[in-house]
mmCIF file of C-alpha atoms and ligand atoms in Angstrom:
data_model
loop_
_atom_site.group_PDB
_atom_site.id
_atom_site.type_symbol
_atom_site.label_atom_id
_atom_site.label_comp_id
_atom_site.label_asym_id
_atom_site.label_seq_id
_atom_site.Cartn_x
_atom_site.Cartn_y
_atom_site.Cartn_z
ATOM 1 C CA UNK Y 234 -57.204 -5.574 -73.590
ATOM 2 C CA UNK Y 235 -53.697 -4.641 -72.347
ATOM 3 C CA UNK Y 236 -51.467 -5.371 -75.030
ATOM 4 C CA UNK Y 237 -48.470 -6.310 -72.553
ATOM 5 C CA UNK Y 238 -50.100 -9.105 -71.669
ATOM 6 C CA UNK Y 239 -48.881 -12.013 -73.264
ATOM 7 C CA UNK Y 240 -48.589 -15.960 -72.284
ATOM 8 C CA UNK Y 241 -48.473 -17.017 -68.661
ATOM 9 C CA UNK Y 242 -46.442 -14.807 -66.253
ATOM 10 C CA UNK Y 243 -47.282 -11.488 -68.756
ATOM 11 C CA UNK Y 244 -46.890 -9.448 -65.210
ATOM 12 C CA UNK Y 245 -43.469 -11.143 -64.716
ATOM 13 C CA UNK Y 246 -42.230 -11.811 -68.015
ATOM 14 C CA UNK Y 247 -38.693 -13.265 -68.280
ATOM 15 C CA UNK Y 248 -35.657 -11.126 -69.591
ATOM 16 C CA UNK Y 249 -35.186 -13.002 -72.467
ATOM 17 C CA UNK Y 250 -38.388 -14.871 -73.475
ATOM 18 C CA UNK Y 251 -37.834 -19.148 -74.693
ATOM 19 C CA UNK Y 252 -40.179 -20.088 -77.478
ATOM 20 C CA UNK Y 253 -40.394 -23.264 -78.544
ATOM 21 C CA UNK Y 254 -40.158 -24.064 -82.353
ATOM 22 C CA UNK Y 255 -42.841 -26.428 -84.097
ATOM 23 C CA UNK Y 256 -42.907 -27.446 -79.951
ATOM 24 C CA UNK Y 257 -39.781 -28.918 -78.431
ATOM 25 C CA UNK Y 258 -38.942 -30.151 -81.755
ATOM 26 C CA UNK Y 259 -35.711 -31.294 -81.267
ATOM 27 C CA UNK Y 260 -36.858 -34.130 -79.583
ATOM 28 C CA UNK Y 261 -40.613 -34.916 -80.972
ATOM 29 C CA UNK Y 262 -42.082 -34.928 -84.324
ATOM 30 C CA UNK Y 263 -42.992 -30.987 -85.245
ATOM 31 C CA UNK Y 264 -46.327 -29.128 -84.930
ATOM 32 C CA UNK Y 265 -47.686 -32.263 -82.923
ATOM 33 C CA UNK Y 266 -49.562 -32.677 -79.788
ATOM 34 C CA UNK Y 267 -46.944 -34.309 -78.463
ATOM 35 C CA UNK Y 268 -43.940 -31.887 -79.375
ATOM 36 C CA UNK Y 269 -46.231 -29.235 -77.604
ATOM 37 C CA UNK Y 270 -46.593 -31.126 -74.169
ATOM 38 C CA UNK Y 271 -42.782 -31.432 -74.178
ATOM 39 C CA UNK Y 272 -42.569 -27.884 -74.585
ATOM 40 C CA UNK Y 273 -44.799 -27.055 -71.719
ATOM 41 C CA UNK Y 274 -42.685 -29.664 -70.034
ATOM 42 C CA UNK Y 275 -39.387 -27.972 -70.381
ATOM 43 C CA UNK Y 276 -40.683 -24.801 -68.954
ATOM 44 C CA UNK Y 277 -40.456 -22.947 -72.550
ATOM 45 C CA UNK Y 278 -42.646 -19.285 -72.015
ATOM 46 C CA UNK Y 279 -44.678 -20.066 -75.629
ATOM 47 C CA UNK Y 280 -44.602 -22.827 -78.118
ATOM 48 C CA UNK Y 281 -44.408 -22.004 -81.949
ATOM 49 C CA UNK Y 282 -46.386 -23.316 -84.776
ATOM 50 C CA UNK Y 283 -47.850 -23.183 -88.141
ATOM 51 C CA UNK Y 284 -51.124 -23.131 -89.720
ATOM 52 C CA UNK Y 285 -52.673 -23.536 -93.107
ATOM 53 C CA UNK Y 286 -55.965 -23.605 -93.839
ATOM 54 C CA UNK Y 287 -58.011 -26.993 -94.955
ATOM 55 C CA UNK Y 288 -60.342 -27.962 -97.948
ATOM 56 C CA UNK Y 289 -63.274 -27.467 -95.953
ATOM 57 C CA UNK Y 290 -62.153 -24.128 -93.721
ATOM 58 C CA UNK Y 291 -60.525 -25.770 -90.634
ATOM 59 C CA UNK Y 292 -57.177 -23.952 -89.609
ATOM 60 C CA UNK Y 293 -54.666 -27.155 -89.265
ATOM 61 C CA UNK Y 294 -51.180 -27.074 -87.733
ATOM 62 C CA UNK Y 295 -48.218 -28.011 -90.201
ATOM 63 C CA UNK Y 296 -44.888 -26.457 -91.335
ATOM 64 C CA UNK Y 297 -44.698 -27.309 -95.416
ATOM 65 C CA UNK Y 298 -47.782 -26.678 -98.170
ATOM 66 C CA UNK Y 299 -48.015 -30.200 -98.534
ATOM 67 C CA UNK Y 300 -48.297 -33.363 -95.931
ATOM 68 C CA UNK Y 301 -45.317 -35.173 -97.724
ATOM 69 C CA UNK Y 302 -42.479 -34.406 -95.833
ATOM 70 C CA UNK Y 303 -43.837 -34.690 -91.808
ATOM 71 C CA UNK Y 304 -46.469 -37.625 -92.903
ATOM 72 C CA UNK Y 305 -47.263 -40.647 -94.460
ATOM 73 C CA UNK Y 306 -49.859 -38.700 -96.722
ATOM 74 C CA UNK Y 307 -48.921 -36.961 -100.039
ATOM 75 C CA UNK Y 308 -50.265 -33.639 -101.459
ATOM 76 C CA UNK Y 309 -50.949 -30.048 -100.548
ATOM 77 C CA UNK Y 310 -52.788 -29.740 -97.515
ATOM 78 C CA UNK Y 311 -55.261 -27.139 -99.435
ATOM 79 C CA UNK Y 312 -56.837 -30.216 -100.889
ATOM 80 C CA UNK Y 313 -57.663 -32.253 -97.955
ATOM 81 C CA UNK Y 314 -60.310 -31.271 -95.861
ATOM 82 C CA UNK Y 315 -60.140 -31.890 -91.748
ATOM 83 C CA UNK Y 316 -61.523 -35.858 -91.999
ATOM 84 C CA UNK Y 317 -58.881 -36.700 -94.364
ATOM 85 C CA UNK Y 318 -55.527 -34.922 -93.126
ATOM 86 C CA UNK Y 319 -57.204 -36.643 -89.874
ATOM 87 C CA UNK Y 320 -56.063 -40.193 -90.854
ATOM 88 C CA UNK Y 321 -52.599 -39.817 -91.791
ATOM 89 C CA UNK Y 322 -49.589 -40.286 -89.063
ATOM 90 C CA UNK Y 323 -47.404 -37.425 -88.692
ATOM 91 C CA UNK Y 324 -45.377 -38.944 -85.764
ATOM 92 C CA UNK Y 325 -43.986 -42.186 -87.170
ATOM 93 C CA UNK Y 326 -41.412 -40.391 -89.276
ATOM 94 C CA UNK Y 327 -39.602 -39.876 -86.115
ATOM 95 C CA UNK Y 328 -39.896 -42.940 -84.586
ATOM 96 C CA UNK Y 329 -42.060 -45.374 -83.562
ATOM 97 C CA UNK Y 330 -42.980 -43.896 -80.011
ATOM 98 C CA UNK Y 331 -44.598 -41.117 -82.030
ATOM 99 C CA UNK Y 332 -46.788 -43.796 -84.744
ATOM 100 C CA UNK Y 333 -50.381 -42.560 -85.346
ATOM 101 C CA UNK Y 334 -49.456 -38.663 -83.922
ATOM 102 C CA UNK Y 335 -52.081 -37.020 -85.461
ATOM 103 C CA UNK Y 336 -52.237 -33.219 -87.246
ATOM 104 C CA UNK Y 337 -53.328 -31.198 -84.742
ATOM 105 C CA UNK Y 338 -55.942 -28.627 -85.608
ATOM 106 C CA UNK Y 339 -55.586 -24.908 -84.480
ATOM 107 C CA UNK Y 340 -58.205 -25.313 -81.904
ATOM 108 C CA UNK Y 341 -56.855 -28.142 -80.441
ATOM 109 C CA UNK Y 342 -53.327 -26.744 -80.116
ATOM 110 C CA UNK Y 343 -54.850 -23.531 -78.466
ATOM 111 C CA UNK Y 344 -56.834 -26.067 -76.129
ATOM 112 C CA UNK Y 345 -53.879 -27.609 -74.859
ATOM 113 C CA UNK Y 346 -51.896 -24.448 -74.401
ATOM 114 C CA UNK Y 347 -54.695 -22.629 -72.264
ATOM 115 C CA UNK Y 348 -53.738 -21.095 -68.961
ATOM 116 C CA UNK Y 349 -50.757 -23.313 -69.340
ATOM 117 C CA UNK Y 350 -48.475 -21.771 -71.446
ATOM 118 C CA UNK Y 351 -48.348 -18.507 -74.469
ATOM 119 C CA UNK Y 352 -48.621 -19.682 -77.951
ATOM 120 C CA UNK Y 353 -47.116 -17.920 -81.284
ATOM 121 C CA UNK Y 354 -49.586 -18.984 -84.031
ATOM 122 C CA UNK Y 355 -47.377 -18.795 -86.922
ATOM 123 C CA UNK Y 356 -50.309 -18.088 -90.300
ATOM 124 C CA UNK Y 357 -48.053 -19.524 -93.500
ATOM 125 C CA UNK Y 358 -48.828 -17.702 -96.959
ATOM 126 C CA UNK Y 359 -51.415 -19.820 -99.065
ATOM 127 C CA UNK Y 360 -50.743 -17.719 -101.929
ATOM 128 C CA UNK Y 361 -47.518 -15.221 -103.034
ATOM 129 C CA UNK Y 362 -50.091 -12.141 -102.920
ATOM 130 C CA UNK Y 363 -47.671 -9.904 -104.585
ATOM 131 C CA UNK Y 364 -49.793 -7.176 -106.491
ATOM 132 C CA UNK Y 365 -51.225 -7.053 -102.938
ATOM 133 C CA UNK Y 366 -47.598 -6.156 -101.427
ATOM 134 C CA UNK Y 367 -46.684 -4.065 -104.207
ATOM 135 C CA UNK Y 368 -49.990 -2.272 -103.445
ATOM 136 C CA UNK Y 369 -48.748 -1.897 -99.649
ATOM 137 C CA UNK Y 370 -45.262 -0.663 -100.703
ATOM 138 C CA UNK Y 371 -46.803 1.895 -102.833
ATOM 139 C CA UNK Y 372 -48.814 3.190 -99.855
ATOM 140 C CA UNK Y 373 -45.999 3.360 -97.512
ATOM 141 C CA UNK Y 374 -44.527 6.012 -99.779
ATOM 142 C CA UNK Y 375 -46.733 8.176 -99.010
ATOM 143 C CA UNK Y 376 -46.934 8.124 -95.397
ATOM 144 C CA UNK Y 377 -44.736 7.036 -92.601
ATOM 145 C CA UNK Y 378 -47.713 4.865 -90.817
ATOM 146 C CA UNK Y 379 -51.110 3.288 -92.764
ATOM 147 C CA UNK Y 380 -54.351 5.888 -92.305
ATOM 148 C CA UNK Y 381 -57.497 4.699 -91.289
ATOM 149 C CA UNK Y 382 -58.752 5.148 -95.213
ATOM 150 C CA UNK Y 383 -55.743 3.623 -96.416
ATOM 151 C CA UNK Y 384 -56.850 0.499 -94.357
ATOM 152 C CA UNK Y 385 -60.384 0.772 -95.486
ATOM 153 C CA UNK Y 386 -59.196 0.829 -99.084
ATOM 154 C CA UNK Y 387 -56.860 -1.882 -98.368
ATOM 155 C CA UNK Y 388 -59.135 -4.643 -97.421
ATOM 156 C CA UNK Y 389 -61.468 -3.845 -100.187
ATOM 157 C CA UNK Y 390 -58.404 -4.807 -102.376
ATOM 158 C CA UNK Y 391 -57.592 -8.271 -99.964
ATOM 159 C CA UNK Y 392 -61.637 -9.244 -100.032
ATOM 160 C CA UNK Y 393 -61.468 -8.388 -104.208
ATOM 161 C CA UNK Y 394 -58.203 -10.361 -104.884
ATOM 162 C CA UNK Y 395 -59.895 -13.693 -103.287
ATOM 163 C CA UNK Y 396 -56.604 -14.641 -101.566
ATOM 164 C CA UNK Y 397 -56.709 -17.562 -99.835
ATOM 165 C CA UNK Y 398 -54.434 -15.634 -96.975
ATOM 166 C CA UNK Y 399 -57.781 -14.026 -95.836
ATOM 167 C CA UNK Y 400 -59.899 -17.015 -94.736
ATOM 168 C CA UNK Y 401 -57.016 -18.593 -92.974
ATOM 169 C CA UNK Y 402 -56.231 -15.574 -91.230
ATOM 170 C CA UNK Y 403 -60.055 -15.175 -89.935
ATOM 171 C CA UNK Y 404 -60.313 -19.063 -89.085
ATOM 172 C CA UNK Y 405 -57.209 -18.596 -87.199
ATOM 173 C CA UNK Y 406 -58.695 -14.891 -85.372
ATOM 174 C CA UNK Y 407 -61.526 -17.071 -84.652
ATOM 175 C CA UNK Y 408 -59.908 -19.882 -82.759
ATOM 176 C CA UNK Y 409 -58.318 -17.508 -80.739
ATOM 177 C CA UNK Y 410 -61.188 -15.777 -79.540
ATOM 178 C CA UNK Y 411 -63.321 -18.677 -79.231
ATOM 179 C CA UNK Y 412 -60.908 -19.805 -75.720
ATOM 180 C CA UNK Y 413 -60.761 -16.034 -75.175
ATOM 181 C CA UNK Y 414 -56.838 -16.953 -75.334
ATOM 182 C CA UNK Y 415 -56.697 -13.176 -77.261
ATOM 183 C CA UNK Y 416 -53.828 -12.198 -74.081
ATOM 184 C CA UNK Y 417 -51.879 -15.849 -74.380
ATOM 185 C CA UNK Y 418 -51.822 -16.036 -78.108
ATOM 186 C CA UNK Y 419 -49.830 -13.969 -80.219
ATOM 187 C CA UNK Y 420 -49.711 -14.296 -84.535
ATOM 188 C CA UNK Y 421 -46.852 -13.746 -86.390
ATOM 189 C CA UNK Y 422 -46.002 -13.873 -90.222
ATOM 190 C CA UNK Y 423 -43.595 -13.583 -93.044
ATOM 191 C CA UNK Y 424 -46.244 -12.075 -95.055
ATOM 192 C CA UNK Y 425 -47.597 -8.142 -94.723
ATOM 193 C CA UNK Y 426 -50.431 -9.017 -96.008
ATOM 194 C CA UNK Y 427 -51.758 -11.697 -92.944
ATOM 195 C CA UNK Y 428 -49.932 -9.106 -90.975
ATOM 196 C CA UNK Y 429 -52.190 -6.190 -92.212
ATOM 197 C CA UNK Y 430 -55.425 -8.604 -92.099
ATOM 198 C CA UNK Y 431 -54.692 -9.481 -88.035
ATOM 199 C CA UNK Y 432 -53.989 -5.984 -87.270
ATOM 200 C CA UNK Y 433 -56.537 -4.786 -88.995
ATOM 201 C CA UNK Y 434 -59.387 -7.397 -87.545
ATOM 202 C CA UNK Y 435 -58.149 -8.280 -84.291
ATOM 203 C CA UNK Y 436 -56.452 -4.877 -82.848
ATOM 204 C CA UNK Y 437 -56.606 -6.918 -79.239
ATOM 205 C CA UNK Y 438 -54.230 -9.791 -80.555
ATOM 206 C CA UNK Y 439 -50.384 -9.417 -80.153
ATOM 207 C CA UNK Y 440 -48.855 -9.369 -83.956
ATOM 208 C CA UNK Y 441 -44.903 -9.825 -85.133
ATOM 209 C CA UNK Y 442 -43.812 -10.179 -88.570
ATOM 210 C CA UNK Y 443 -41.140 -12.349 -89.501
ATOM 211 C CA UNK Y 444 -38.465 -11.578 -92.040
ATOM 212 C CA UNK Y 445 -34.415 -11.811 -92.688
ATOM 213 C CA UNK Y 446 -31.378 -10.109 -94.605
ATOM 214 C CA UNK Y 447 -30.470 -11.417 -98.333
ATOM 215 C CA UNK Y 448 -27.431 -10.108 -99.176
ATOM 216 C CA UNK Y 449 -28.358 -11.035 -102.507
ATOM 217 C CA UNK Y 450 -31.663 -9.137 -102.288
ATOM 218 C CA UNK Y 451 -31.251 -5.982 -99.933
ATOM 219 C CA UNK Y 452 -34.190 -4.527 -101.414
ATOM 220 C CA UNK Y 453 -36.220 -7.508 -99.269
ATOM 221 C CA UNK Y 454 -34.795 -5.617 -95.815
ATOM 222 C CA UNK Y 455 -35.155 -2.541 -97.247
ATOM 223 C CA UNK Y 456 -38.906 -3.244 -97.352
ATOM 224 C CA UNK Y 457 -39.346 -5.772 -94.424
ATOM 225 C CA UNK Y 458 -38.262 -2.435 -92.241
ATOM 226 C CA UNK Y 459 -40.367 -0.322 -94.127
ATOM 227 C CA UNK Y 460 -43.792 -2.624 -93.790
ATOM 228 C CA UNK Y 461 -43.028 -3.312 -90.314
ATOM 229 C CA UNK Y 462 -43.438 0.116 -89.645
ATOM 230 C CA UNK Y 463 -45.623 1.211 -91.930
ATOM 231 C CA UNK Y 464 -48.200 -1.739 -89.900
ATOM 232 C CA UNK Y 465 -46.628 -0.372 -86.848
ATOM 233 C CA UNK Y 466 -46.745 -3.939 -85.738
ATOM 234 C CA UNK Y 467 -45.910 -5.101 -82.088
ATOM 235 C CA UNK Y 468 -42.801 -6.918 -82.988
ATOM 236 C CA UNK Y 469 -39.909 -7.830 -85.607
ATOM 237 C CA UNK Y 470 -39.096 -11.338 -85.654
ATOM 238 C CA UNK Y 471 -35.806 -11.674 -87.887
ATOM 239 C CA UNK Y 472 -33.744 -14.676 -88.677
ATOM 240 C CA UNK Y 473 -30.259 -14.085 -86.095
ATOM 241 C CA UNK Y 474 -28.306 -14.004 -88.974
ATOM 242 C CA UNK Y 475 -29.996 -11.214 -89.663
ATOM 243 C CA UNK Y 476 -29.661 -8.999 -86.432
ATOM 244 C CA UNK Y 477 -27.406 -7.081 -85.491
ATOM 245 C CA UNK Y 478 -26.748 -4.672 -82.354
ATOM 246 C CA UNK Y 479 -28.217 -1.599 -84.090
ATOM 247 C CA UNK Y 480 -30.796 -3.104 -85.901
ATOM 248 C CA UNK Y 481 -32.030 -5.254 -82.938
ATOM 249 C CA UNK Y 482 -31.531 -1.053 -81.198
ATOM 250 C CA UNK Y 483 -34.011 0.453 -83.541
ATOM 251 C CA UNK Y 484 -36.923 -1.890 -83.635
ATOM 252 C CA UNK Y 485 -36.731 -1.759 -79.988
ATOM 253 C CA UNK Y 486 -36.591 2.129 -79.524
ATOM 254 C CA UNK Y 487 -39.529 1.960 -81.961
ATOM 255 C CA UNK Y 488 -41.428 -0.494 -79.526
ATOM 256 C CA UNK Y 489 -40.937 -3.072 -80.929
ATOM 257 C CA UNK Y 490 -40.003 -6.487 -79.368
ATOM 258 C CA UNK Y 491 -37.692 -8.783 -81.673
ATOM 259 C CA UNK Y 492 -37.206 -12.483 -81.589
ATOM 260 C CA UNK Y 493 -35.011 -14.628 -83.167
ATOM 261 C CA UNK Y 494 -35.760 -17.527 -85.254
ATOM 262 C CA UNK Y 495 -34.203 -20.351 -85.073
ATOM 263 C CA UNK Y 496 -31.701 -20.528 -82.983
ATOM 264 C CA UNK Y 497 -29.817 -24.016 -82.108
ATOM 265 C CA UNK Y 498 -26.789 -23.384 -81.509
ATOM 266 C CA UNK Y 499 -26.014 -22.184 -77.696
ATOM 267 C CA UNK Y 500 -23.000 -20.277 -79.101
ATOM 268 C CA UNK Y 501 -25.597 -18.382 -80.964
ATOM 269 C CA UNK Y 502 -27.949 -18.449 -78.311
ATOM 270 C CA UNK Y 503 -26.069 -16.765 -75.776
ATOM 271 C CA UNK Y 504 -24.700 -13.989 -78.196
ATOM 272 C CA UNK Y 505 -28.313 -12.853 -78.772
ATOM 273 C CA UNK Y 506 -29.142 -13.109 -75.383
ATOM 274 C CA UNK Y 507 -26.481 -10.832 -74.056
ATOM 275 C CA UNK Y 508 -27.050 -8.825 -77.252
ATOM 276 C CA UNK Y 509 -30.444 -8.380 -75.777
ATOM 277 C CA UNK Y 510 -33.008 -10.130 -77.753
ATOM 278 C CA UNK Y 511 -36.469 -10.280 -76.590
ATOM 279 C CA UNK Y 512 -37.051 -13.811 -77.303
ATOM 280 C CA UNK Y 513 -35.456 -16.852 -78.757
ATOM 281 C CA UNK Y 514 -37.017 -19.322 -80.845
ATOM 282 C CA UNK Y 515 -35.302 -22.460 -80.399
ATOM 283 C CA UNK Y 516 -36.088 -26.662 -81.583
ATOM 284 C CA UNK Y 517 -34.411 -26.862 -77.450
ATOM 285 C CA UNK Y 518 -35.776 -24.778 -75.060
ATOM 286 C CA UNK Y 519 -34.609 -27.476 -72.365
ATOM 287 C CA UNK Y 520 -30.627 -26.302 -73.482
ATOM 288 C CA UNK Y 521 -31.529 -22.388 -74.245
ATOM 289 C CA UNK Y 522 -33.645 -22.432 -70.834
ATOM 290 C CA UNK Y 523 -30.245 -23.477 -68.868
ATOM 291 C CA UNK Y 524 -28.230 -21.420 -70.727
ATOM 292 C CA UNK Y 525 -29.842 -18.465 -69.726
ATOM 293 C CA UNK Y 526 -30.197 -19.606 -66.396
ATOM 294 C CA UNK Y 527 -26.376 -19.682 -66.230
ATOM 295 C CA UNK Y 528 -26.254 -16.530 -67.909
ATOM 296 C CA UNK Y 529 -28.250 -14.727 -65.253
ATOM 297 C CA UNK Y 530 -30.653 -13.814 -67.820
ATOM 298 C CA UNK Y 531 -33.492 -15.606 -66.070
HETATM 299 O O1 LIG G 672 -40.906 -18.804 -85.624
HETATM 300 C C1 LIG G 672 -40.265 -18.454 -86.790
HETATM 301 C C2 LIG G 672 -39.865 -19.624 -87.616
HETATM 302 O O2 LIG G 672 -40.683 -20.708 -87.320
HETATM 303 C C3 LIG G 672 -39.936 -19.286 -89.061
HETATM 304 O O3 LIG G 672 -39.440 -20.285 -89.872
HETATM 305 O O4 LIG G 672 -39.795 -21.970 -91.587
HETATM 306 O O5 LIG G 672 -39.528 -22.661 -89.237
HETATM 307 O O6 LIG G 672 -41.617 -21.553 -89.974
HETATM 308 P P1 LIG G 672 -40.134 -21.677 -90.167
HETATM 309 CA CA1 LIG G 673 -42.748 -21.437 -87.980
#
């Protein structure tokens, strides 16, 4: 599989790359069916979303561990299985045009996407795993990219630790390959350790890990930089706080693409465009999609 090839138009691919966040989520309730249609509708290249993994194995599209916040449903989505996260409404909380939106599963957020439009499937952490990434950090002292035994020995450690993080990153693997969408599908992560898992099991599927700057915490760049290329994964996707011109220069002369999350703002947006960003993440592709229109970036 070529690895350029990613979402519609991967022969053609735009200068600076529009990727819906939770769908065109600005104007419909997030990680819906319905915020994804709008997406396609604006023209965005890929829609973002974000998956956690149900009671009963099913890979289900939300942004927060529990339904509270986007539904009218209470409790952490690890304790529902498919039927029940099935009957609550995660549209009306934006407004009665949206009552009865359902959680979308994986699948059927893949489904709607295919031959249509590229999708980032976003795989949230079920569990902190931190011996795991203290474990990776110790390996990446002792060589600048992971060996073949060091990833052998790895995901003995991942299967012994009984992480949650695994199944939902194999569910999710799966999904993908079941509409052979491996080339319009891409996963990213803030955690290494779904990182490691995807590149590790699915070499033929696009993966970008997501991280930012603390300036309380420089230690967590410090590492972010050091994982990312320690994984040698196929992108960085930083906050744009967190970017600047030679940062967003390195990753790139290291092959790397980097997108921005999330970026609302069209002050913002067309800084990182002309700074030369690979992608934008954006809640309004309709206004970042014009923008770089008028920009000549597109
Ligand atoms: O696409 C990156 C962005 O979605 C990460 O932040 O919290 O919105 O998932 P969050
Ligand atoms: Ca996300």
């Amino acid at each position: 599989m070529d690895k350029d090839r990613r979402g519609l138009g991967a022969t053609d691919r735009p200068q600076v790359e529009v990727i819906a966040h939770r769908g065109a989520s600005a104007y419909a309730p997030e990680n819906t069916l319905a915020a994804f249609e709008l997406a396609v509708a604006q023209n965005a290249d890929w829609y973002e979303l974000d998956c956690y993994i149900s009671k009963d194995d099913v890979v289900v599209v939300l942004h927060d561990t529990t339904v509270d916040r986007t539904t009218n449903g209470t409790g952490p989505v690890a304790e529902f299985a498919l039927e029940e996260l099935k009957l609550l409404d995660a549209g009306s909380w934006r407004g009665e045009a949206f009552a009865l939106e359902p959680i979308p599963t994986l699948y059927e957020s893949l489904a709607m996407a295919k031959d249509r439009i590229g999708v980032y499937v976003e795989i949230k952490s079920m569990a902190s795993d931190s011996e795991l990434v203290a474990m990776l950090l110790e390996m990446a002292e002792e060589t600048p990219h992971m060996t073949p035994e060091q990833a052998e020995a790895f995901m003995a450690a991942i299967e012994a630790s009984g992480t949650r993080n695994l199944a939902l990153t194999r569910e999710s693997i799966a999904d993908i390959r079941s509409l052979n969408m491996e080339d319009q599908a891409l996963i990213q992560s803030f955690s290494a350790i779904v990182c490691f898992i995807a590149r590790h099991e699915a070499p033929e599927i696009v993966v970008e890990y997501l991280g930012g700057d603390d300036p309380d915490n420089p230690q967590q760049w410090i590492n972010y930089t050091r994982l990312g290329e320690f994984l040698q994964v196929d992108g960085m996707n930083p906050s744009h706080g967190s970017i600047t011109p030679e940062r967003l220069a390195a990753f790139q002369e290291a092959g790397m693409r980097v997108n921005v999350y999330t970026v609302n703002n069209p002050e913002d947006m067309a800084r990182l465009a002309r700074m030369g960003v690979d992608g934008i993440i954006t809640d309004y592709p309709d206004v970042c999609l014009d923008l770089l229109e008028e920009l000549g970036l597109r």
